[in-house]
Coordinates of C-alpha atoms in Angstrom, one line a residue:
Chain Y
M1 CA 57.0 -160.3 -37.8
A2 CA 56.3 -157.6 -35.0
T3 CA 60.2 -156.3 -36.0
T4 CA 60.0 -155.4 -39.2
T5 CA 57.5 -152.9 -38.2
A6 CA 59.6 -151.8 -35.3
T7 CA 62.7 -151.6 -38.2
E8 CA 60.4 -149.4 -40.4
A9 CA 59.8 -147.0 -37.5
A10 CA 62.8 -146.8 -34.8
P11 CA 66.2 -148.2 -37.0
N12 CA 68.2 -146.6 -33.9
R13 CA 66.3 -148.4 -31.2
L14 CA 66.2 -151.5 -33.0
R15 CA 70.6 -151.3 -33.5
A16 CA 70.4 -150.3 -29.9
S17 CA 68.8 -153.1 -28.6
M18 CA 70.4 -155.8 -31.1
L19 CA 73.2 -154.6 -29.7
G20 CA 72.1 -154.9 -26.0
A21 CA 71.0 -158.6 -26.6
R22 CA 74.8 -159.3 -27.9
V23 CA 76.0 -158.2 -25.0
R24 CA 73.8 -159.7 -23.1
E25 CA 74.1 -163.4 -24.8
A26 CA 78.1 -162.4 -24.6
G27 CA 77.6 -161.6 -20.9
W28 CA 75.3 -164.5 -20.0
G29 CA 78.5 -167.0 -22.2
Y30 CA 81.1 -165.7 -19.5
A31 CA 79.1 -166.6 -16.3
F32 CA 78.7 -169.6 -17.9
A33 CA 82.1 -170.9 -18.6
F34 CA 83.8 -169.1 -16.0
V35 CA 83.4 -171.7 -13.2
P36 CA 84.9 -174.7 -15.6
T37 CA 87.6 -172.6 -16.7
A38 CA 88.4 -171.0 -13.4
V39 CA 89.0 -174.7 -12.7
F40 CA 90.5 -174.9 -15.3
G41 CA 93.0 -171.9 -14.5
L42 CA 93.6 -172.7 -11.2
F43 CA 93.9 -176.9 -11.1
F44 CA 95.9 -177.1 -14.6
I45 CA 97.3 -174.2 -16.2
Y46 CA 98.2 -173.0 -12.8
P47 CA 100.2 -175.7 -11.3
L48 CA 101.7 -176.5 -15.0
G49 CA 104.3 -173.3 -14.3
Y50 CA 103.8 -174.0 -10.2
A51 CA 106.2 -177.4 -10.8
V52 CA 108.5 -175.6 -12.7
Y53 CA 108.7 -173.2 -9.5
I54 CA 108.3 -175.1 -6.8
S55 CA 112.1 -177.8 -8.9
F56 CA 114.4 -174.1 -9.0
F57 CA 113.7 -174.7 -5.1
H58 CA 114.3 -177.0 -1.8
W59 CA 110.9 -177.3 -0.8
G60 CA 109.4 -178.7 1.8
I61 CA 105.3 -179.5 3.0
L62 CA 104.8 -176.2 3.4
G63 CA 106.9 -174.1 1.9
K64 CA 111.1 -173.6 1.3
T65 CA 113.3 -175.2 2.8
A66 CA 116.9 -173.7 2.6
P67 CA 118.0 -170.6 0.5
G68 CA 119.6 -171.7 -3.3
T69 CA 117.8 -171.5 -6.5
G70 CA 119.4 -173.1 -9.3
T71 CA 118.7 -176.6 -11.3
F72 CA 120.1 -178.7 -8.2
N73 CA 117.3 -181.0 -8.2
Y74 CA 117.5 -181.7 -11.9
A75 CA 120.7 -182.7 -11.1
K76 CA 120.1 -184.9 -8.4
V77 CA 117.4 -187.0 -10.7
I78 CA 119.2 -187.3 -13.6
H79 CA 121.9 -188.3 -11.4
D80 CA 119.7 -190.7 -9.3
P81 CA 120.5 -194.1 -10.6
V82 CA 116.7 -195.0 -8.8
F83 CA 115.2 -193.0 -11.5
H84 CA 117.4 -194.6 -14.1
T85 CA 115.9 -197.9 -12.8
A86 CA 112.0 -196.5 -12.9
L87 CA 113.1 -195.9 -16.3
K88 CA 114.2 -198.6 -17.2
N89 CA 110.9 -200.9 -16.1
I90 CA 108.5 -198.2 -17.4
G91 CA 109.7 -198.8 -20.5
E92 CA 110.5 -202.5 -20.5
Y93 CA 106.4 -202.2 -19.2
T94 CA 105.3 -200.1 -21.8
V95 CA 106.9 -201.9 -25.3
A96 CA 105.2 -205.0 -23.7
V97 CA 101.9 -204.4 -22.3
V98 CA 100.6 -202.5 -25.3
P99 CA 101.2 -205.1 -27.6
L100 CA 100.0 -207.3 -25.5
E101 CA 96.9 -205.4 -25.1
M102 CA 96.8 -204.5 -28.5
T103 CA 96.5 -208.1 -30.1
L104 CA 94.6 -209.8 -27.0
G105 CA 92.0 -206.5 -27.3
L106 CA 92.2 -207.2 -30.7
G107 CA 91.8 -211.6 -30.3
L108 CA 88.7 -210.6 -28.2
A109 CA 87.1 -208.5 -30.9
L110 CA 87.5 -210.1 -33.7
L111 CA 85.2 -212.8 -31.4
I112 CA 83.1 -210.9 -30.1
N113 CA 82.2 -209.8 -34.2
Q114 CA 80.9 -212.5 -35.7
K115 CA 77.6 -213.5 -36.5
I116 CA 76.8 -215.8 -33.3
R117 CA 74.3 -215.8 -29.8
G118 CA 75.1 -214.3 -26.5
R119 CA 77.6 -211.4 -27.7
N120 CA 76.2 -209.1 -25.6
F121 CA 76.6 -211.7 -22.8
F122 CA 80.8 -212.5 -24.2
R123 CA 81.4 -208.8 -24.7
S124 CA 80.0 -207.5 -20.6
A125 CA 82.3 -211.2 -19.4
F126 CA 85.8 -209.6 -21.2
Y127 CA 85.1 -206.2 -20.5
F128 CA 84.1 -207.0 -16.6
P129 CA 88.0 -206.2 -15.7
S130 CA 88.3 -203.5 -16.6
I131 CA 85.3 -201.9 -15.1
A132 CA 86.4 -203.1 -11.1
S133 CA 88.7 -200.9 -9.6
S134 CA 92.7 -201.5 -9.9
V135 CA 93.0 -201.7 -6.0
A136 CA 91.0 -205.0 -6.0
I137 CA 92.2 -206.2 -8.9
A138 CA 95.3 -205.8 -7.9
V139 CA 94.7 -207.9 -4.4
I140 CA 92.6 -210.2 -6.0
V141 CA 95.7 -211.0 -8.8
L142 CA 98.0 -210.8 -5.1
Y143 CA 95.8 -214.0 -4.1
V144 CA 95.4 -215.9 -6.8
F145 CA 99.4 -215.6 -7.6
S146 CA 100.3 -215.8 -3.4
Q147 CA 102.7 -218.7 -3.3
G148 CA 100.1 -221.4 -1.3
G149 CA 97.6 -219.8 -4.2
L150 CA 95.0 -221.4 -6.9
F151 CA 97.5 -221.0 -9.5
N152 CA 100.7 -222.0 -7.7
H153 CA 97.8 -225.4 -6.8
A154 CA 97.0 -225.9 -10.5
F155 CA 100.2 -225.5 -12.1
G156 CA 102.6 -226.4 -9.8
F157 CA 105.0 -223.8 -8.8
G158 CA 106.4 -223.0 -5.5
T159 CA 107.5 -219.4 -6.5
D160 CA 106.0 -216.1 -5.1
W161 CA 105.4 -214.0 -8.1
Y162 CA 105.0 -210.5 -6.9
G163 CA 107.1 -210.6 -4.6
N164 CA 110.2 -211.9 -6.4
A165 CA 112.3 -209.7 -7.8
G166 CA 113.1 -211.3 -11.0
T167 CA 108.9 -212.2 -11.5
V168 CA 107.2 -209.1 -10.2
G169 CA 107.4 -206.8 -13.6
W170 CA 105.7 -209.7 -15.5
G171 CA 103.3 -210.0 -12.3
I172 CA 102.5 -206.5 -13.6
V173 CA 102.3 -206.5 -17.4
G174 CA 99.7 -209.6 -16.9
M175 CA 97.6 -207.8 -14.4
N176 CA 97.3 -204.8 -17.0
T177 CA 96.9 -207.0 -20.2
W178 CA 94.3 -209.1 -18.6
T179 CA 92.8 -206.0 -17.3
T180 CA 92.7 -203.3 -20.1
S181 CA 92.1 -205.6 -23.0
G182 CA 88.5 -205.4 -22.8
T183 CA 88.8 -201.8 -23.2
V184 CA 91.3 -202.5 -26.6
M185 CA 88.6 -204.4 -27.4
L186 CA 85.6 -201.4 -26.7
F187 CA 87.7 -199.8 -29.5
Y188 CA 88.6 -202.2 -31.7
L189 CA 85.1 -203.2 -32.2
A190 CA 83.5 -200.1 -32.9
A191 CA 86.3 -199.6 -35.5
L192 CA 85.5 -203.4 -37.0
Q193 CA 81.7 -202.4 -37.2
A194 CA 82.9 -199.7 -39.4
I195 CA 84.4 -201.6 -41.5
P196 CA 81.7 -201.7 -44.9
D197 CA 79.9 -205.1 -45.7
D198 CA 80.8 -205.0 -49.1
V199 CA 84.1 -205.5 -48.6
Y200 CA 84.0 -208.6 -47.1
E201 CA 80.8 -209.9 -50.3
A202 CA 83.9 -208.8 -52.7
A203 CA 85.9 -211.2 -50.6
A204 CA 83.6 -213.6 -50.3
L205 CA 82.6 -213.7 -53.9
D206 CA 86.6 -214.9 -54.2
D207 CA 86.2 -217.5 -52.2
T208 CA 89.1 -216.2 -50.2
G209 CA 89.7 -217.6 -46.5
A210 CA 89.3 -216.3 -43.4
W211 CA 93.1 -216.2 -42.8
R212 CA 93.6 -214.3 -46.2
T213 CA 91.1 -212.1 -45.9
F214 CA 92.2 -210.9 -42.2
W215 CA 95.6 -210.7 -43.2
K216 CA 94.6 -208.7 -46.4
I217 CA 91.3 -207.0 -45.7
T218 CA 91.1 -206.8 -42.0
F219 CA 93.6 -205.8 -40.3
P220 CA 95.3 -203.2 -43.1
L221 CA 91.6 -201.6 -42.7
L222 CA 92.0 -201.1 -38.7
R223 CA 94.5 -199.0 -39.5
P224 CA 93.2 -195.5 -37.6
A225 CA 92.5 -197.7 -34.6
H226 CA 96.0 -199.6 -34.3
F227 CA 97.2 -196.3 -33.9
F228 CA 94.9 -194.4 -31.4
C229 CA 95.2 -197.6 -29.2
L230 CA 98.5 -197.2 -29.7
V231 CA 99.3 -193.6 -29.0
V232 CA 96.2 -193.9 -26.3
F233 CA 97.3 -196.5 -24.6
G234 CA 100.7 -196.2 -24.3
I235 CA 100.2 -192.4 -22.4
G236 CA 97.6 -194.9 -20.1
A237 CA 100.4 -197.4 -19.2
L238 CA 103.5 -194.8 -18.9
K239 CA 101.4 -193.4 -15.7
L240 CA 101.4 -197.0 -14.0
F241 CA 101.1 -196.1 -10.4
D242 CA 98.1 -197.5 -8.6
Q243 CA 99.1 -201.5 -9.5
P244 CA 102.9 -201.3 -8.6
F245 CA 101.8 -199.7 -5.2
I246 CA 99.5 -202.0 -3.9
V247 CA 101.4 -204.8 -5.0
A248 CA 104.8 -203.3 -2.7
A249 CA 102.3 -202.2 -0.4
G250 CA 103.7 -198.5 -1.0
A251 CA 106.3 -196.8 -3.3
S252 CA 109.8 -197.7 -2.1
G253 CA 110.2 -200.4 -5.1
A254 CA 110.4 -203.4 -3.0
P255 CA 111.9 -206.0 -3.7
N256 CA 114.6 -204.7 -4.6
Y257 CA 113.5 -201.0 -7.2
S258 CA 111.9 -203.7 -9.7
T259 CA 108.8 -201.9 -8.8
M260 CA 109.8 -198.3 -8.9
Y261 CA 108.5 -196.6 -12.1
P262 CA 108.8 -193.1 -12.4
I263 CA 105.4 -191.6 -10.7
I264 CA 106.4 -193.7 -7.5
Y265 CA 110.0 -192.3 -7.9
I266 CA 107.7 -188.8 -8.0
Y267 CA 105.3 -190.3 -5.1
N268 CA 108.1 -191.7 -2.9
A269 CA 110.0 -188.1 -2.9
A270 CA 107.3 -186.1 -1.8
F271 CA 106.0 -188.4 0.5
G272 CA 108.5 -190.9 1.6
V273 CA 111.5 -188.2 1.6
S274 CA 109.6 -185.0 2.1
D275 CA 111.5 -183.0 -0.6
F276 CA 109.0 -181.7 -3.0
G277 CA 112.2 -180.2 -4.9
I278 CA 112.3 -183.1 -5.9
A279 CA 109.6 -184.4 -6.9
A280 CA 108.5 -181.4 -9.0
A281 CA 111.5 -181.6 -10.9
A282 CA 110.8 -185.7 -11.5
G283 CA 107.7 -184.6 -12.6
V284 CA 109.0 -181.8 -14.7
L285 CA 111.8 -184.3 -16.6
Y286 CA 109.1 -187.3 -17.0
F287 CA 106.6 -184.7 -18.9
I288 CA 109.5 -183.5 -21.5
L289 CA 110.7 -187.2 -21.6
I290 CA 106.5 -188.2 -22.5
F291 CA 106.4 -184.9 -24.8
A292 CA 109.4 -185.9 -26.9
L293 CA 107.8 -189.6 -27.3
T294 CA 104.6 -188.6 -28.1
V295 CA 106.1 -185.9 -31.2
V296 CA 107.9 -189.1 -32.4
E297 CA 105.1 -190.7 -32.5
R298 CA 104.0 -188.3 -34.9
F299 CA 106.1 -187.9 -37.2
T300 CA 107.8 -191.4 -37.3
V301 CA 104.0 -193.8 -36.8
G302 CA 101.5 -191.3 -37.5
R303 CA 103.2 -190.5 -40.6
Q304 CA 102.6 -194.2 -41.7
Q305 CA 98.7 -194.0 -41.1
A306 CA 98.5 -190.9 -42.5
A307 CA 100.1 -192.5 -46.5
Chain P
M1 CA 72.9 -209.3 -43.0
T2 CA 70.2 -209.2 -45.1
A3 CA 72.7 -208.0 -47.7
Q4 CA 74.9 -211.1 -47.3
T5 CA 72.3 -213.5 -47.9
P6 CA 71.8 -214.0 -51.9
I7 CA 75.7 -213.8 -52.1
V8 CA 75.7 -216.9 -49.6
Q9 CA 73.1 -218.2 -51.4
A10 CA 74.1 -218.3 -54.8
K11 CA 77.6 -220.3 -53.7
P12 CA 77.1 -223.8 -54.9
Y13 CA 76.9 -227.0 -52.9
I14 CA 79.9 -228.3 -51.4
P15 CA 79.8 -231.1 -49.4
G16 CA 80.4 -231.1 -46.1
R17 CA 80.4 -227.3 -46.5
A18 CA 77.1 -227.1 -43.8
R19 CA 79.6 -230.1 -41.1
S20 CA 82.7 -227.6 -41.8
E21 CA 81.0 -224.8 -40.5
V22 CA 78.9 -226.5 -37.3
V23 CA 82.5 -227.3 -36.3
R24 CA 83.7 -223.7 -37.0
K25 CA 80.8 -221.9 -34.4
V26 CA 80.8 -225.1 -32.2
L27 CA 85.1 -224.4 -31.9
L28 CA 84.2 -220.5 -31.0
Y29 CA 82.0 -221.2 -28.6
A30 CA 84.8 -223.2 -27.0
I31 CA 87.6 -220.6 -27.8
M32 CA 85.0 -217.6 -25.9
L33 CA 83.3 -220.1 -22.6
A34 CA 87.3 -220.3 -22.4
V35 CA 88.4 -217.0 -22.3
A36 CA 85.6 -216.3 -20.1
A37 CA 86.2 -218.5 -17.7
V38 CA 90.0 -217.6 -17.6
F39 CA 89.0 -214.7 -17.1
F40 CA 86.0 -215.1 -14.6
V41 CA 88.4 -217.7 -12.0
P42 CA 89.9 -214.9 -10.0
F43 CA 87.0 -213.4 -9.7
L44 CA 85.1 -216.7 -8.3
Y45 CA 88.0 -218.4 -6.3
T46 CA 87.7 -214.9 -4.4
I47 CA 84.0 -214.7 -3.6
V48 CA 84.5 -218.4 -2.6
T49 CA 87.4 -217.1 -0.7
A50 CA 85.2 -215.0 0.7
F51 CA 83.3 -217.5 2.8
K52 CA 85.7 -218.9 4.6
S53 CA 87.1 -219.4 8.0
I54 CA 90.7 -217.7 8.0
P55 CA 93.1 -221.4 8.7
D56 CA 90.7 -223.0 5.8
S57 CA 91.7 -220.2 3.5
V58 CA 94.8 -222.2 2.3
N59 CA 92.9 -224.8 0.8
V60 CA 92.2 -225.0 -2.5
G61 CA 88.4 -225.8 -3.2
L62 CA 84.8 -225.2 -1.8
P63 CA 85.2 -224.1 1.6
H64 CA 84.5 -226.1 4.6
P65 CA 82.5 -224.8 6.8
W66 CA 81.1 -222.0 4.8
T67 CA 81.6 -219.3 7.5
T68 CA 80.1 -215.3 7.2
S69 CA 82.7 -214.1 9.2
A70 CA 85.2 -212.5 6.9
W71 CA 82.0 -210.4 5.7
H72 CA 80.6 -209.9 9.9
L73 CA 84.4 -208.3 10.3
V74 CA 84.9 -206.3 8.0
W75 CA 81.4 -204.6 8.3
T76 CA 82.1 -204.5 12.2
Q77 CA 85.8 -203.9 12.8
Y78 CA 87.6 -202.7 10.1
D79 CA 85.1 -199.3 9.5
F80 CA 84.1 -200.6 5.3
P81 CA 81.0 -198.6 6.4
T82 CA 82.7 -195.7 7.1
Y83 CA 84.8 -196.1 3.6
I84 CA 81.2 -196.6 1.1
K85 CA 79.8 -193.8 2.7
N86 CA 82.9 -191.7 2.1
S87 CA 82.8 -193.2 -1.6
L88 CA 79.3 -192.6 -2.0
F89 CA 79.3 -188.9 -0.5
L90 CA 82.0 -188.0 -2.8
A91 CA 80.9 -189.6 -6.1
A92 CA 77.7 -187.9 -5.5
V93 CA 78.3 -184.7 -5.0
V94 CA 81.7 -185.1 -7.9
V95 CA 79.2 -186.3 -10.4
S96 CA 76.6 -183.9 -9.6
C97 CA 78.9 -180.6 -9.5
N98 CA 80.8 -181.8 -12.2
L99 CA 78.0 -182.5 -14.7
F100 CA 76.0 -180.2 -14.1
L101 CA 79.8 -177.8 -15.1
S102 CA 80.9 -179.2 -17.5
A103 CA 77.5 -178.8 -19.1
L104 CA 77.2 -175.1 -18.6
G105 CA 80.6 -174.6 -20.0
G106 CA 80.3 -176.9 -22.8
Y107 CA 76.7 -174.9 -23.3
A108 CA 78.0 -172.0 -23.6
F109 CA 81.0 -172.7 -26.0
A110 CA 78.6 -174.5 -28.3
R111 CA 76.3 -172.0 -28.6
L112 CA 76.5 -168.8 -27.1
R113 CA 78.7 -166.4 -28.8
F114 CA 81.5 -163.7 -26.8
P115 CA 84.9 -162.2 -27.2
G116 CA 87.4 -165.1 -26.2
R117 CA 85.8 -168.3 -26.7
E118 CA 87.9 -169.7 -28.9
L119 CA 91.2 -169.1 -27.2
L120 CA 88.8 -169.9 -24.1
F121 CA 88.0 -173.7 -25.7
L122 CA 91.7 -174.3 -26.1
L123 CA 92.7 -173.6 -22.7
V124 CA 90.3 -175.4 -22.1
L125 CA 91.3 -178.9 -24.8
G126 CA 95.1 -177.7 -23.8
T127 CA 94.0 -178.5 -20.1
L128 CA 93.9 -182.7 -21.1
M129 CA 97.8 -182.5 -22.1
V130 CA 98.1 -181.9 -18.7
P131 CA 99.0 -184.9 -16.3
D132 CA 98.5 -186.0 -12.9
Q133 CA 101.9 -186.6 -12.1
L134 CA 102.6 -182.9 -13.1
R135 CA 99.7 -181.7 -11.5
L136 CA 100.3 -183.7 -8.0
I137 CA 103.2 -181.7 -6.6
P138 CA 101.9 -177.7 -6.5
I139 CA 98.2 -179.6 -6.4
F140 CA 99.0 -181.0 -3.3
V141 CA 101.2 -177.9 -2.1
M142 CA 98.2 -175.3 -2.6
I143 CA 95.5 -177.7 -0.9
V144 CA 97.9 -177.8 2.1
H145 CA 98.9 -174.0 2.0
W146 CA 94.7 -173.3 1.9
G147 CA 94.2 -175.6 4.7
L148 CA 92.4 -178.1 3.0
F149 CA 93.9 -181.0 3.4
G150 CA 92.6 -184.1 4.8
S151 CA 89.5 -182.4 3.9
F152 CA 86.6 -183.9 1.5
W153 CA 86.5 -180.3 0.2
S154 CA 90.2 -180.7 -1.1
Y155 CA 89.0 -183.6 -3.7
I156 CA 85.6 -182.1 -4.4
L157 CA 87.2 -178.8 -5.9
I158 CA 90.0 -180.4 -8.2
N159 CA 87.4 -182.6 -9.7
L160 CA 84.5 -179.4 -10.4
A161 CA 85.2 -179.7 -13.2
S162 CA 86.7 -181.9 -16.2
A163 CA 87.3 -180.6 -19.7
V164 CA 86.2 -184.2 -21.6
N165 CA 83.2 -183.8 -20.6
L166 CA 83.1 -180.1 -21.2
F167 CA 84.0 -182.0 -24.9
F168 CA 81.5 -184.6 -24.8
M169 CA 78.4 -182.2 -23.9
R170 CA 79.6 -179.3 -26.3
Q171 CA 79.7 -182.0 -29.1
Y172 CA 76.4 -183.2 -27.8
F173 CA 74.7 -179.6 -27.8
L174 CA 76.0 -178.8 -31.6
T175 CA 74.3 -181.7 -32.6
I176 CA 70.2 -180.2 -31.4
P177 CA 69.2 -178.5 -33.6
R178 CA 68.4 -174.3 -33.2
D179 CA 65.3 -174.7 -33.1
F180 CA 65.1 -175.5 -29.7
E181 CA 66.3 -172.7 -28.2
E182 CA 64.2 -170.0 -30.5
A183 CA 61.0 -170.9 -29.8
A184 CA 62.4 -171.5 -26.1
K185 CA 63.6 -167.5 -26.7
L186 CA 60.3 -167.0 -28.2
D187 CA 57.7 -168.2 -25.3
G188 CA 60.9 -165.7 -23.6
A189 CA 63.0 -167.9 -21.5
G190 CA 65.8 -166.7 -20.2
Y191 CA 69.6 -168.4 -20.7
F192 CA 69.8 -169.7 -17.7
K193 CA 65.8 -171.1 -18.2
T194 CA 67.2 -172.0 -21.8
F195 CA 69.7 -174.1 -21.1
W196 CA 68.4 -176.0 -17.5
R197 CA 64.8 -176.8 -19.5
V198 CA 65.3 -177.4 -23.0
M199 CA 69.1 -177.6 -23.7
L200 CA 69.4 -180.1 -20.5
P201 CA 67.3 -182.7 -21.1
L202 CA 67.8 -183.3 -24.2
A203 CA 71.0 -183.5 -23.5
L204 CA 70.1 -186.8 -21.1
P205 CA 71.7 -189.5 -23.2
A206 CA 75.1 -187.6 -23.3
T207 CA 74.9 -187.1 -19.8
A208 CA 73.5 -190.3 -18.1
A209 CA 76.8 -192.1 -20.1
L210 CA 79.3 -188.8 -18.3
A211 CA 77.6 -189.9 -15.1
I212 CA 77.9 -193.7 -15.2
L213 CA 81.3 -193.2 -16.6
Q214 CA 82.1 -190.2 -13.3
F215 CA 80.8 -192.3 -10.7
Q216 CA 83.1 -195.6 -11.9
G217 CA 86.3 -192.9 -11.5
V218 CA 85.2 -191.6 -8.6
W219 CA 84.2 -195.0 -7.0
N220 CA 87.7 -196.6 -8.2
D221 CA 90.0 -193.4 -7.8
F222 CA 93.1 -194.4 -5.3
F223 CA 95.7 -191.8 -6.7
W224 CA 94.1 -188.5 -5.8
P225 CA 92.5 -190.0 -2.3
L226 CA 96.1 -191.4 -1.2
I227 CA 97.4 -188.2 -2.1
L228 CA 95.0 -186.4 -0.3
F229 CA 93.3 -188.2 2.6
G230 CA 96.5 -191.3 2.9
Q231 CA 98.5 -189.9 5.1
G232 CA 97.0 -190.9 8.4
N233 CA 93.4 -189.6 7.8
P234 CA 92.0 -192.9 8.4
D235 CA 87.7 -190.9 8.6
H236 CA 88.7 -189.6 5.3
Y237 CA 89.4 -193.5 3.3
T238 CA 87.6 -194.0 0.8
I239 CA 86.7 -197.5 -0.3
Q240 CA 89.9 -198.1 -2.6
L241 CA 92.1 -196.4 0.4
G242 CA 90.6 -198.6 2.8
L243 CA 90.7 -201.6 1.3
A244 CA 94.3 -200.9 0.3
E245 CA 95.0 -200.8 3.9
L246 CA 93.7 -203.9 5.0
R247 CA 95.7 -205.7 2.7
F248 CA 98.6 -203.3 3.9
T249 CA 98.3 -204.9 7.4
Y250 CA 96.6 -208.2 7.5
T251 CA 98.5 -209.2 4.0
T252 CA 97.1 -212.5 4.4
L253 CA 93.7 -212.5 6.2
W254 CA 92.6 -213.6 3.0
P255 CA 89.3 -214.0 3.5
E256 CA 88.7 -210.1 5.0
I257 CA 90.5 -208.9 1.4
A258 CA 88.5 -211.4 -0.7
A259 CA 85.6 -209.7 1.4
G260 CA 86.7 -206.0 0.9
S261 CA 87.8 -206.6 -2.7
I262 CA 84.1 -207.9 -3.2
I263 CA 82.5 -204.9 -1.8
A264 CA 84.9 -202.0 -3.5
I265 CA 83.4 -203.5 -6.8
I266 CA 80.0 -204.1 -6.6
P267 CA 78.8 -201.0 -7.0
V268 CA 80.4 -200.6 -9.9
L269 CA 79.3 -203.9 -11.1
I270 CA 75.6 -203.1 -10.6
V271 CA 76.1 -199.4 -12.5
F272 CA 77.8 -201.6 -15.3
L273 CA 74.6 -204.5 -16.2
A274 CA 72.2 -201.4 -15.7
F275 CA 73.5 -199.1 -18.2
Q276 CA 75.6 -201.4 -20.5
R277 CA 74.2 -199.8 -23.3
F278 CA 75.6 -196.4 -21.9
F279 CA 78.9 -197.4 -21.2
V280 CA 79.8 -199.0 -23.9
S281 CA 79.2 -195.8 -26.3
G282 CA 80.5 -194.1 -23.5
V283 CA 84.0 -195.8 -23.3
V284 CA 84.2 -195.1 -26.9
S285 CA 83.5 -192.3 -27.2
A286 CA 84.6 -189.7 -24.5
G287 CA 87.5 -191.6 -24.4
V288 CA 89.7 -194.2 -21.9
K289 CA 89.3 -194.2 -17.8
G290 CA 93.6 -193.4 -16.8

């Protein structure tokens, strides 16, 4: 309470020192926030504009390669049949993989959520494929499903699952369903544990069966989790890169463009063909497409979820 | 569980209910063990293969004879020690720099008042919307232009801070009562000392969770090392690049590839087993890996 006497004695000096304290606090605030904010500005905000800029030029590794400004890169990408294939492939992949991941993830979460011994063991076991690196997983799966591999041996097939244009897309769907469902499970588990017990007690008093309890009570109550997973894992699916790159040993899209996805296309334009203008234009177009999809999702699924 | 007990007791006795309960439990365990087996078989198969000789690797059963030659080759001929060293170096630098800067920024946004704070914070959150496929080209051009292409600095620089970590730290700092800072201030501690000696230790659970996830992120990262070191720069290869290279060059050298995959998984597995609790809570609250 020494300050009280100071207030009475010298109000002006106190006001000045309070102002000084506020200036000092602001100074430290800027100092603390400066480096992280600068990193975000330099490596997130600035590249956004720079990507758009590059997309209007002929651009190689070291800069502009030919005179001319215009939308020619966009025209090329939009009319490129390989880009169309990439969009078709990623569309099919996402529509297949997201429901599969969510179904399996929810199934695993329901199993784990039972009151039984060894829950933690099973939770770790189901989550384990999610922590392994995409390269290691892809390489292991390529081995198991190779022509003379374990899968063909056990089930009597002779197919080279990941070397065949007809099956490789499904192979990548299967691989990522296996590794991502563990993460989906964690989110559903958190949502399941947030449902209060008395909801189930009411159902138990009415002697409602387990199947009916799930569809009438649990599933609708998980609606926020469904929406969250749809958005998060939907956007995650659209970023597919590592697995097709490992499967095809590069960004060629082999065999026959069946492993060609948008980010593989962007990578190949930049580091295969050295046309950074095309790569930037494809990146901008794909970003706009994802953004539009997100907005549509907000206004359809999102509105239902709010209602 | 205790709340449910009286209801179960209140139920009328139905003959056969106890037995059906046992059947249900057995069935449940059977399903869970089956799923766990399906999840683990590929890993077990890989471990077994890593102890086979090359001609033996086309057979499905146990190794005949057991050999550690694949491990030996991976260690001596395919340069895995270098890859491991590079990955560990990058992980150590990125985890410490990123967490320090994200915590520092998070603290500033949570507690210090300065003009333009809310606007800057919106900018930080906005970076979450910028996807890698859009940053890829301009960042590569910038790195080449600065003469940093192929150097470890390029990777460290673009990972110096992350919006997810900063946001998570800010939220955590907001939950810590102000009394601690006021006590530190009465003791005459400055702003940095208050942050470093009082607030950061209090935020240890959050920091630990993020450190684990960040370690996993760097160790498993394939995309950015491929862009920055992948164009013919083998002495800078990370473990994932090295493993991919091994597979691309020697497509059917299965024992070596299997040993390499196990090496690429083990450190993250150890961290996972040691810090499971942090892992689970961290994934759920901080978001998902890409």
